[in-house]
CSV table of C-alpha atoms in Angstrom, one decimal:
chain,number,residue,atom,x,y,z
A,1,UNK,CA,12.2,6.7,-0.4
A,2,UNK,CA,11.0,7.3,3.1
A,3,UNK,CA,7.3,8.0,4.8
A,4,UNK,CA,8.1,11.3,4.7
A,5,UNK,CA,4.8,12.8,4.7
A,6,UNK,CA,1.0,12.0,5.6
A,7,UNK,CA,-1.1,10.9,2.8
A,8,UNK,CA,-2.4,14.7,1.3
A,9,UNK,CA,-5.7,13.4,-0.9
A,10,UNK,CA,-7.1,9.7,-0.7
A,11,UNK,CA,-10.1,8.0,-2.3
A,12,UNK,CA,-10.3,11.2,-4.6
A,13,UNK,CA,-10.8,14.1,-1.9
A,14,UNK,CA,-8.2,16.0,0.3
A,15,UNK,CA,-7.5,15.2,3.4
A,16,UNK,CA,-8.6,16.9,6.6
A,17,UNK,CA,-6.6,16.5,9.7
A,18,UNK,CA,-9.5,16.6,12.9
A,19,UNK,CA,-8.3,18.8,15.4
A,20,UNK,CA,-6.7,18.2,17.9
A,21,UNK,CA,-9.2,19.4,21.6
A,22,UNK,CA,-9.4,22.6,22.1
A,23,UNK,CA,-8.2,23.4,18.9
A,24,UNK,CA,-11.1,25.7,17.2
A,25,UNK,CA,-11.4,24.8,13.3
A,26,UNK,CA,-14.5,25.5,11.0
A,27,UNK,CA,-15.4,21.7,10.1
A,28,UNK,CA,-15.8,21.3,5.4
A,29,UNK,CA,-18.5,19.1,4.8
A,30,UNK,CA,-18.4,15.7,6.1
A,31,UNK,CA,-18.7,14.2,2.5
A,32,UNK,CA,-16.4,16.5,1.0
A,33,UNK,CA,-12.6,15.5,2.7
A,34,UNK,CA,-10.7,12.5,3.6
A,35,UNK,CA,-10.9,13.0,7.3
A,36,UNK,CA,-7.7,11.9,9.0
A,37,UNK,CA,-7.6,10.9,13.0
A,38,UNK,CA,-4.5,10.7,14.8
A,39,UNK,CA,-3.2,11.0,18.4
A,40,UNK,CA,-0.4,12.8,19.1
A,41,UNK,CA,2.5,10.5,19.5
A,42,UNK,CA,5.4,13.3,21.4
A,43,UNK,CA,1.7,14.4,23.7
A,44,UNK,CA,-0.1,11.9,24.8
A,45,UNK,CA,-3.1,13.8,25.7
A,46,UNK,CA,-5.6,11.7,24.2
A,47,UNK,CA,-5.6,8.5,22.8
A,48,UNK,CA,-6.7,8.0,19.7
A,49,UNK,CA,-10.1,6.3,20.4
A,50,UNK,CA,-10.8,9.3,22.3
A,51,UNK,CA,-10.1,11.4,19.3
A,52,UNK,CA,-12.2,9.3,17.2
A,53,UNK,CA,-14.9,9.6,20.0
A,54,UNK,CA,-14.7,13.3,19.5
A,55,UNK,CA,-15.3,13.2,15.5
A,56,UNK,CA,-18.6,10.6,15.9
A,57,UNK,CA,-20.1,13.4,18.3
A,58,UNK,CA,-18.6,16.7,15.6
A,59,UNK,CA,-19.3,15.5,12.6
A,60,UNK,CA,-22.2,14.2,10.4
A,61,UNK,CA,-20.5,11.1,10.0
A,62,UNK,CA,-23.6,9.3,8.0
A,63,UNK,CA,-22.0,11.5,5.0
A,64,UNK,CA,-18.3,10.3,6.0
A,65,UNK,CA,-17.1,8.6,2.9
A,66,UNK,CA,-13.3,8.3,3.8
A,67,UNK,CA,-11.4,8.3,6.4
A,68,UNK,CA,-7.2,7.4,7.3
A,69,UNK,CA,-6.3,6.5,11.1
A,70,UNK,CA,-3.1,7.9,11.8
A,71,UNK,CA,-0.7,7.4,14.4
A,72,UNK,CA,-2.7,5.9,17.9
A,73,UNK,CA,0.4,6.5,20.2
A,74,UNK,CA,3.5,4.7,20.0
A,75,UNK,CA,2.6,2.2,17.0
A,76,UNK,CA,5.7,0.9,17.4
A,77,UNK,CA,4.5,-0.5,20.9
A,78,UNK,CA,1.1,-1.0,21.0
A,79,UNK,CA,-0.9,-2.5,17.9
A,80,UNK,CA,-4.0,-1.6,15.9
A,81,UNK,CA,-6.0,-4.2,17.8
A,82,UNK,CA,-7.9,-1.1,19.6
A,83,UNK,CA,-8.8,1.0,16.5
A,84,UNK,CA,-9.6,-2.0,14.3
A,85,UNK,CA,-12.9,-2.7,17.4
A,86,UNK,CA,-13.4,1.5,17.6
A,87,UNK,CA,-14.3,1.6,13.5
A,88,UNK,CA,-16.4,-1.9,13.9
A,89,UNK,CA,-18.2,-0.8,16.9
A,90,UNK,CA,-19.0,2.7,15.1
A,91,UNK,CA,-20.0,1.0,11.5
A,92,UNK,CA,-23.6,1.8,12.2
A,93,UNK,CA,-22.7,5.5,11.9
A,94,UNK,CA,-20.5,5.5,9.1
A,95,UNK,CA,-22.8,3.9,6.3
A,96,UNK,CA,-21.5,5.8,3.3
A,97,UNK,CA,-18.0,4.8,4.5
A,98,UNK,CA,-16.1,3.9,1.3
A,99,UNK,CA,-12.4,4.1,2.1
A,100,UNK,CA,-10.1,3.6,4.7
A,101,UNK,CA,-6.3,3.6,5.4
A,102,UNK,CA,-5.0,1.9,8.7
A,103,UNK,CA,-1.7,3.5,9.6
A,104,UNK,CA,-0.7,6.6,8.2
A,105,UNK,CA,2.0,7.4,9.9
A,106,UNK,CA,5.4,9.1,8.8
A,107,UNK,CA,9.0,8.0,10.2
A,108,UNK,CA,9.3,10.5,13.2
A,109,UNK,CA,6.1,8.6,14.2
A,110,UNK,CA,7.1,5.5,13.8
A,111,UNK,CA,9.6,3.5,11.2
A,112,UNK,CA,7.2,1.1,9.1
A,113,UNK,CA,9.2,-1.7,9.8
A,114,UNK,CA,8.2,-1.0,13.5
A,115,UNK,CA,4.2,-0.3,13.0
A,116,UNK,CA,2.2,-3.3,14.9
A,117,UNK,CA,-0.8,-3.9,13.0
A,118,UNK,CA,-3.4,-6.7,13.5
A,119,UNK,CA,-5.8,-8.9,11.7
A,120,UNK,CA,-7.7,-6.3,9.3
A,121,UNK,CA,-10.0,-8.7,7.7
A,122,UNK,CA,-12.7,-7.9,10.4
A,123,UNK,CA,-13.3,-4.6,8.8
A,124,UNK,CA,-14.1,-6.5,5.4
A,125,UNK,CA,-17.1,-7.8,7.1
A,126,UNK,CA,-17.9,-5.1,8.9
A,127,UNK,CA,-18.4,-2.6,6.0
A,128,UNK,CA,-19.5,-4.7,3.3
A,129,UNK,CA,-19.7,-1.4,0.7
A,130,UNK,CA,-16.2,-0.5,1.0
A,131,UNK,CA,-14.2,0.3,-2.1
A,132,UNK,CA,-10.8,0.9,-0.9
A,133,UNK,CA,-8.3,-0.2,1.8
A,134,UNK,CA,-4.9,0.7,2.6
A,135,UNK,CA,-2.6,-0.3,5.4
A,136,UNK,CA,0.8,0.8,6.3
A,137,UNK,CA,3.0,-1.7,8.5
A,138,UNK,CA,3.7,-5.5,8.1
A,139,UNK,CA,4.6,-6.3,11.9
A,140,UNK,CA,1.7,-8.3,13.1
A,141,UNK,CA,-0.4,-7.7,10.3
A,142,UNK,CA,-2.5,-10.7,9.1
A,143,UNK,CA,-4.7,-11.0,6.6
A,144,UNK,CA,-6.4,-14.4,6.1
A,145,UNK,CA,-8.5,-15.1,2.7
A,146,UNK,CA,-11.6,-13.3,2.0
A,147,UNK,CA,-14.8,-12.7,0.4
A,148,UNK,CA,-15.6,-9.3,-0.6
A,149,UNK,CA,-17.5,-8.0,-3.4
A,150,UNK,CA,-17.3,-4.1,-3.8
A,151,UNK,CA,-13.7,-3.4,-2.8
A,152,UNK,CA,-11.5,-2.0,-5.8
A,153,UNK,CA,-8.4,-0.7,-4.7
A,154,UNK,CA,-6.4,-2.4,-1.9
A,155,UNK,CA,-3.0,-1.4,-1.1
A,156,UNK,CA,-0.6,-2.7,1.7
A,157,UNK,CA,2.5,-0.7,2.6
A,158,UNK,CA,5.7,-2.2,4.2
A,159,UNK,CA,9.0,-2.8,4.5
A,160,UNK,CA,8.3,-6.5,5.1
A,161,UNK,CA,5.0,-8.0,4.0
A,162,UNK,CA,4.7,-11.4,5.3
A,163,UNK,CA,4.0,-14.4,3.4
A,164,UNK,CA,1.5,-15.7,5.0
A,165,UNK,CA,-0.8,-12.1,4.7
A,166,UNK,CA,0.4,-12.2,0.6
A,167,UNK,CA,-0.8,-16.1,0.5
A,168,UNK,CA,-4.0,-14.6,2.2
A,169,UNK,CA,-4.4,-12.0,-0.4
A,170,UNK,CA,-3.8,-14.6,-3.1
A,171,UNK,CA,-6.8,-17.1,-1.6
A,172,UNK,CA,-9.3,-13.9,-1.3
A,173,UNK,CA,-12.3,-13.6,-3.6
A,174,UNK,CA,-12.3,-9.9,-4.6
A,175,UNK,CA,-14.1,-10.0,-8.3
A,176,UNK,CA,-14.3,-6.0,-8.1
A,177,UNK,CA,-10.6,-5.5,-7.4
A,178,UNK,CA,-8.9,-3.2,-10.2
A,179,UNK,CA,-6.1,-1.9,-8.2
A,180,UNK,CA,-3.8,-4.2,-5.9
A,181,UNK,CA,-0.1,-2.7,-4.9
A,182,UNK,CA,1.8,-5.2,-2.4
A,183,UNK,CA,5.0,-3.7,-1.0
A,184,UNK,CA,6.7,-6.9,-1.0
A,185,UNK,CA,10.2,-5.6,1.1
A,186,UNK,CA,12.9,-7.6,2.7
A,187,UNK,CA,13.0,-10.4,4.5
A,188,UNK,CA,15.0,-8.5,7.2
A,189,UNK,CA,12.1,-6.8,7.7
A,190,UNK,CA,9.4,-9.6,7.7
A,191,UNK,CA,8.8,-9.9,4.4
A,192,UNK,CA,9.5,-13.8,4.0
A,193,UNK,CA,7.7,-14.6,0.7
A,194,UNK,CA,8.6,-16.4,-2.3
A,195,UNK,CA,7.4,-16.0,-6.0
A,196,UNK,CA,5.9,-19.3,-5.6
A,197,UNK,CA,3.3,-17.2,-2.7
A,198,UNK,CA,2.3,-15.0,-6.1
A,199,UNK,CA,1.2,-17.7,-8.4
A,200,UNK,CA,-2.8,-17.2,-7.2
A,201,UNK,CA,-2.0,-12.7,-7.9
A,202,UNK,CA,-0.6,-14.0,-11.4
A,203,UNK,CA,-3.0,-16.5,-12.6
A,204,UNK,CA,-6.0,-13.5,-12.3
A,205,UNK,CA,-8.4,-16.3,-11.6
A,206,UNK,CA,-9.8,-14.6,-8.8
A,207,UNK,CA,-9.3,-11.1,-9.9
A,208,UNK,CA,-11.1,-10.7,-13.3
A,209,UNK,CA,-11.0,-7.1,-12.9
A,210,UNK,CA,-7.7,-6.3,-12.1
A,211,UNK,CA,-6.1,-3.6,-14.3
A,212,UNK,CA,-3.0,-2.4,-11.9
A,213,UNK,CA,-1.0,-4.6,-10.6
A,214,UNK,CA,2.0,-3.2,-8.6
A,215,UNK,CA,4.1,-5.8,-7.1
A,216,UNK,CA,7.1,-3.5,-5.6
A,217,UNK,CA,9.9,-2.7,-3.4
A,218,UNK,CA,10.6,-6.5,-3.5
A,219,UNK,CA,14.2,-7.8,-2.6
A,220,UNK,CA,13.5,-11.0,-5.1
A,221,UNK,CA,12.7,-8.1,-8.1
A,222,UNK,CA,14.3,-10.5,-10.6
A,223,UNK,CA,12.5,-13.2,-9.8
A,224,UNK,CA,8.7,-11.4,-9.5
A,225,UNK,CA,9.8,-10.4,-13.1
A,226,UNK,CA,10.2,-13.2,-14.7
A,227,UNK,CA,7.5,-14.9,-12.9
A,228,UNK,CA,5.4,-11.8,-14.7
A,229,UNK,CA,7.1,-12.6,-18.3
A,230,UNK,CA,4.5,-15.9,-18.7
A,231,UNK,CA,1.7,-14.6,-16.0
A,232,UNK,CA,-1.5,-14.9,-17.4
A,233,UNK,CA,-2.5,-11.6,-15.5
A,234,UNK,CA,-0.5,-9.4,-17.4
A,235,UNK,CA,-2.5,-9.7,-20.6
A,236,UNK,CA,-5.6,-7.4,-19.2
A,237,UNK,CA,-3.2,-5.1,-17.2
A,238,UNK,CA,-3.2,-1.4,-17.8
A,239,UNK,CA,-0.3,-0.9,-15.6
A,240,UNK,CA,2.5,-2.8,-14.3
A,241,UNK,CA,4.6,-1.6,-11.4
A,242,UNK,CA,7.9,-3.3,-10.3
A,243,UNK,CA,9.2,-0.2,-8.8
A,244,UNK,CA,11.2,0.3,-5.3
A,245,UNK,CA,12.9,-3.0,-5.2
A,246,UNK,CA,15.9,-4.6,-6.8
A,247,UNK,CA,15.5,-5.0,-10.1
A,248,UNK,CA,18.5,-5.8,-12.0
A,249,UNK,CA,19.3,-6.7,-16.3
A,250,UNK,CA,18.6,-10.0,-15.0
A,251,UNK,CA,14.7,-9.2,-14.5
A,252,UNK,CA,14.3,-6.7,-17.1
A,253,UNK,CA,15.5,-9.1,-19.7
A,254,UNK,CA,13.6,-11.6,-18.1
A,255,UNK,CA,10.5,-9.3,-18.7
A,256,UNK,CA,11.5,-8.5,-22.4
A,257,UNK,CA,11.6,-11.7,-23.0
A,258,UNK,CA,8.3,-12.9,-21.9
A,259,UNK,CA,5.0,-12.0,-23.5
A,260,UNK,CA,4.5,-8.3,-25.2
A,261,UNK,CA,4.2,-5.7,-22.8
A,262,UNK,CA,3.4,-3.2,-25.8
A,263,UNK,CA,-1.0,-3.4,-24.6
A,264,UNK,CA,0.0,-1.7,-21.2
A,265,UNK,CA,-0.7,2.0,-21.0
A,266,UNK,CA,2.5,2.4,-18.2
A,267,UNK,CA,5.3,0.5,-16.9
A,268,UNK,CA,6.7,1.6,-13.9
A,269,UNK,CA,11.0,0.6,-12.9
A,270,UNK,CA,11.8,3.6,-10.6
A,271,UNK,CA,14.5,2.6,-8.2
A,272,UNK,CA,16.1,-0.2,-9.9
A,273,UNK,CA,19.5,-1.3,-10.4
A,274,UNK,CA,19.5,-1.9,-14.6
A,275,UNK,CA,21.8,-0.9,-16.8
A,276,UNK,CA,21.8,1.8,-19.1
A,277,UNK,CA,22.0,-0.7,-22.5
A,278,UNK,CA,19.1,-2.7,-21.0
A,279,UNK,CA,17.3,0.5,-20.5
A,280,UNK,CA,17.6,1.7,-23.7
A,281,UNK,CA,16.4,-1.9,-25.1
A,282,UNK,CA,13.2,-1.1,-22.6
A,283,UNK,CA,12.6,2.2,-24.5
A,284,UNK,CA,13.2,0.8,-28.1
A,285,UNK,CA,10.5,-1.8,-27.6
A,286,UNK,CA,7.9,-0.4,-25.5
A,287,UNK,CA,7.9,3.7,-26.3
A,288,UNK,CA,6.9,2.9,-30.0
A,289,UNK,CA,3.5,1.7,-28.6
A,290,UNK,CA,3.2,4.3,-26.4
A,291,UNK,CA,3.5,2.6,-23.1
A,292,UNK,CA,4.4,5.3,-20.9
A,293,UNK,CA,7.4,4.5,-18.6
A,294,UNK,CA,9.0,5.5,-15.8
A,295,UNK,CA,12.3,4.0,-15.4
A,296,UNK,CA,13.8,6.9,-13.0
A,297,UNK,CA,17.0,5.2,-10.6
A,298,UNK,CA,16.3,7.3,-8.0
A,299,UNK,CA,18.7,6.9,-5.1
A,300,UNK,CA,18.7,3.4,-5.9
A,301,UNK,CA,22.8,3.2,-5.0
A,302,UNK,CA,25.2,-0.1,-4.7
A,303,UNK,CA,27.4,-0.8,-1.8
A,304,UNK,CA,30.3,-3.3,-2.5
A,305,UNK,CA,32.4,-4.6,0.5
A,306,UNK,CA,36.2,-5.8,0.9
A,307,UNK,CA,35.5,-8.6,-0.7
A,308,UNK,CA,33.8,-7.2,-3.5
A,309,UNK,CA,29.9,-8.3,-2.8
A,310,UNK,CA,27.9,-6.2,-4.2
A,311,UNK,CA,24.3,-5.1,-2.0
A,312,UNK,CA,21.7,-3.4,-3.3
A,313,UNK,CA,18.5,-2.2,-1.3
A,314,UNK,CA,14.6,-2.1,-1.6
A,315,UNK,CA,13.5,1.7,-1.5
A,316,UNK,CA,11.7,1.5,2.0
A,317,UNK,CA,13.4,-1.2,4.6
A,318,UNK,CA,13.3,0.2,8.4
C-alpha cells in the first residue's frame, strides 16, 4: 500500500480542491464539501498560508464544516508548525468547523516517513466542537495527553508512530471517541512503541465509547494481538482492525484463543502473513456469527536471505 491518492470524501462530504490563483472555478456551497488547501510543492508560487489566506477572503467560511491541509511546500523540509498557528489564528471564522485532516499528502509530495509534523494538540483547544481529526506523518509529531469532549473519530497515519505521541493518546480523556486507527509502523521509521505503550487503548477506561478500534500496520502484529485476546476493550468493539502490519499464525492463534470475537460486526487482517490452515480456522469460527472479515494478503510478500531469515514488511514504511 502507498499514499497514492488525496483523500476523495472526508467527514461524510466530497472533497473540493481550492484553486489554485488565477484559476477561475464556480465555488459549491461552503457547507456542502470537504474543502482541501494545498500549495503546490514542484511551483512554489504561493505558500500555503497564502492559499489559505485566499479561501478566508472566497469563501463563507462561518458554514465551513471540514476542511484537509494538503501539502505546504516541501513537508519533507519544513514542518506543520506554520499551518497549525494559520487554523488557530483563523478559529474565529471557522465556528461550524467539525473536521480536519493535517497532511494529506500523496508520495510524489512527500514519502510519509518524511512529512515533519508538530505538536497538534493546540488545535484541540482551539476548536473545542470538533468531531474529527486526522494526521498523516509521524516525524516530529507530538501529541501530549488531552481533554476533549466532542471529538469522535481520530486517526493518525504513519509509517512510524512514535511512542511517546501513542502514550499521549493513551493518557487523553476523549469520552466521545468511537473511532481511533493508530498506524503503529516500524521502528525504522520512528515508530518505537511497545504493546506495553497500549495497555491505557486496551483497558477502554478512558474511551467508554469506543466502537472501532484499528491498531494497524504494526511491525509487533503478533504481539498487539495477543495483547487484544484478554483486552477489556474488545468486548464493546464493533470492529477490530489489525490490518497492514505483520501478522503472522502466531497472532491469529493468539487472537482465537482469547476471548470470543463472534459480538464484532467486522474483523479486518488485510496484508498479513497467516497461513492458509489458520485462515480457514478464522472463517470456521467467526463467519457462523456473521462477523464480516476481510482477511485479503494483498502484496503482503516474504523475503528470505542467504542465510534463510525470513522478513516480512508493514504495508506503508517510507
Amino acid at each position: 500500500m502507498t499514499i497514492g491518492d488525496h483523500l476523495q470524501s472526508f467527514h461524510g462530504l466530497p472533497v473540493h480542491p481550492f484553486p489554485a490563483p488565477g484559476e477561475k472555478q464556480v465555488l459549491p456551497e461552503p457547507e456542502g464539501s470537504a474543502w482541501r488547501i494545498a500549495a503546490d510543492v514542484y511551483d512554489a508560487e504561493e505558500e500555503w498560508t497564502a492559499a489559505f489566506a485566499r479561501f478566508l477572503d472566497a469563501v463563507d467560511t462561518s458554514r465551513v464544516r471540514a476542511l484537509i491541509v494538503g501539502a505546504w511546500g516541501e513537508a519533507y523540509n519544513s514542518d506543520s508548525a506554520p499551518v497549525v498557528e494559520a487554523l488557530l489564528a483563523a478559529r474565529d471564522r471557522l465556528p461550524a468547523l467539525r473536521a480536519l485532516f493535517l497532511g494529506d499528502m500523496v508520495m510524489e509530495e512527500s514519502e510519509i516517513s518524511w512529512i515533519q509534523q508538530t505538536d497538534v494538540t493546540p488545535l484541540f483547544a482551539g476548536f473545542p466542537e470538533l468531531e474529527e481529526f486526522g494526521v498523516r506523518g509521524g516525524s516530529e509529531l507530538r501529541f501530549p495527553a488531552v481533554r476533549h469532549t466532542g471529538l469522535r473519530r481520530l486517526t493518525m497515519e504513519a509509517g512510524g508512530l512514535p511512542a511517546e505521541v501513542v502514550r499521549g493518546v493513551g493518557a487523553s480523556d476523549l469520552p466521545a471517541l468511537e473511532h481511533l486507527d493508530l498506524w503503529l509502523g516500524t521502528p525504522d521509521y520512528g515508530g518505537d512503541s511497545e504493546v506495553t505503550d497500549l495497555e491505557p487503548l486496551l483497558s477502554g477506561a478512558r474511551l467508554p465509547r469506543l466502537r472501532h478500534l484499528a491498531l494497524r500496520n504494526s511491525e509487533m502484529q503478533d504481539a498487539v494481538a495477543a495483547a487484544l485476546a484478554s483486552a477489556p476493550v474488545v468486548a464493546r468493539l464493533e470492529t477490530l482492525d489489525l490490518s497492514m502490519g505483520v501478522l503472522t499464525d502466531e497472532g491469529a492463534a493468539a487472537l482465537l484463543g482469547g476471548q470470543p470475537l463472534t459480538h464484532l460486526k467486522r474483523l479486518d487482517l488485510h496484508h498479513h502473513y497467516i497461513t492458509e490452515p489458520v485462515l480457514d480456522r478464522i472463517r470456521q469460527t467467526l463467519e457462523p456469527a456473521g462477523v464480516e472479515l476481510d482477511l485479503d494478503r494483498g502484496d503482503a510478500e516474504e523475503d528470505t536471505d542467504g542465510d534463510g531469515t525470513v522478513w516480512r514488511y508493514v504495508a506503508v514504511g517510507e
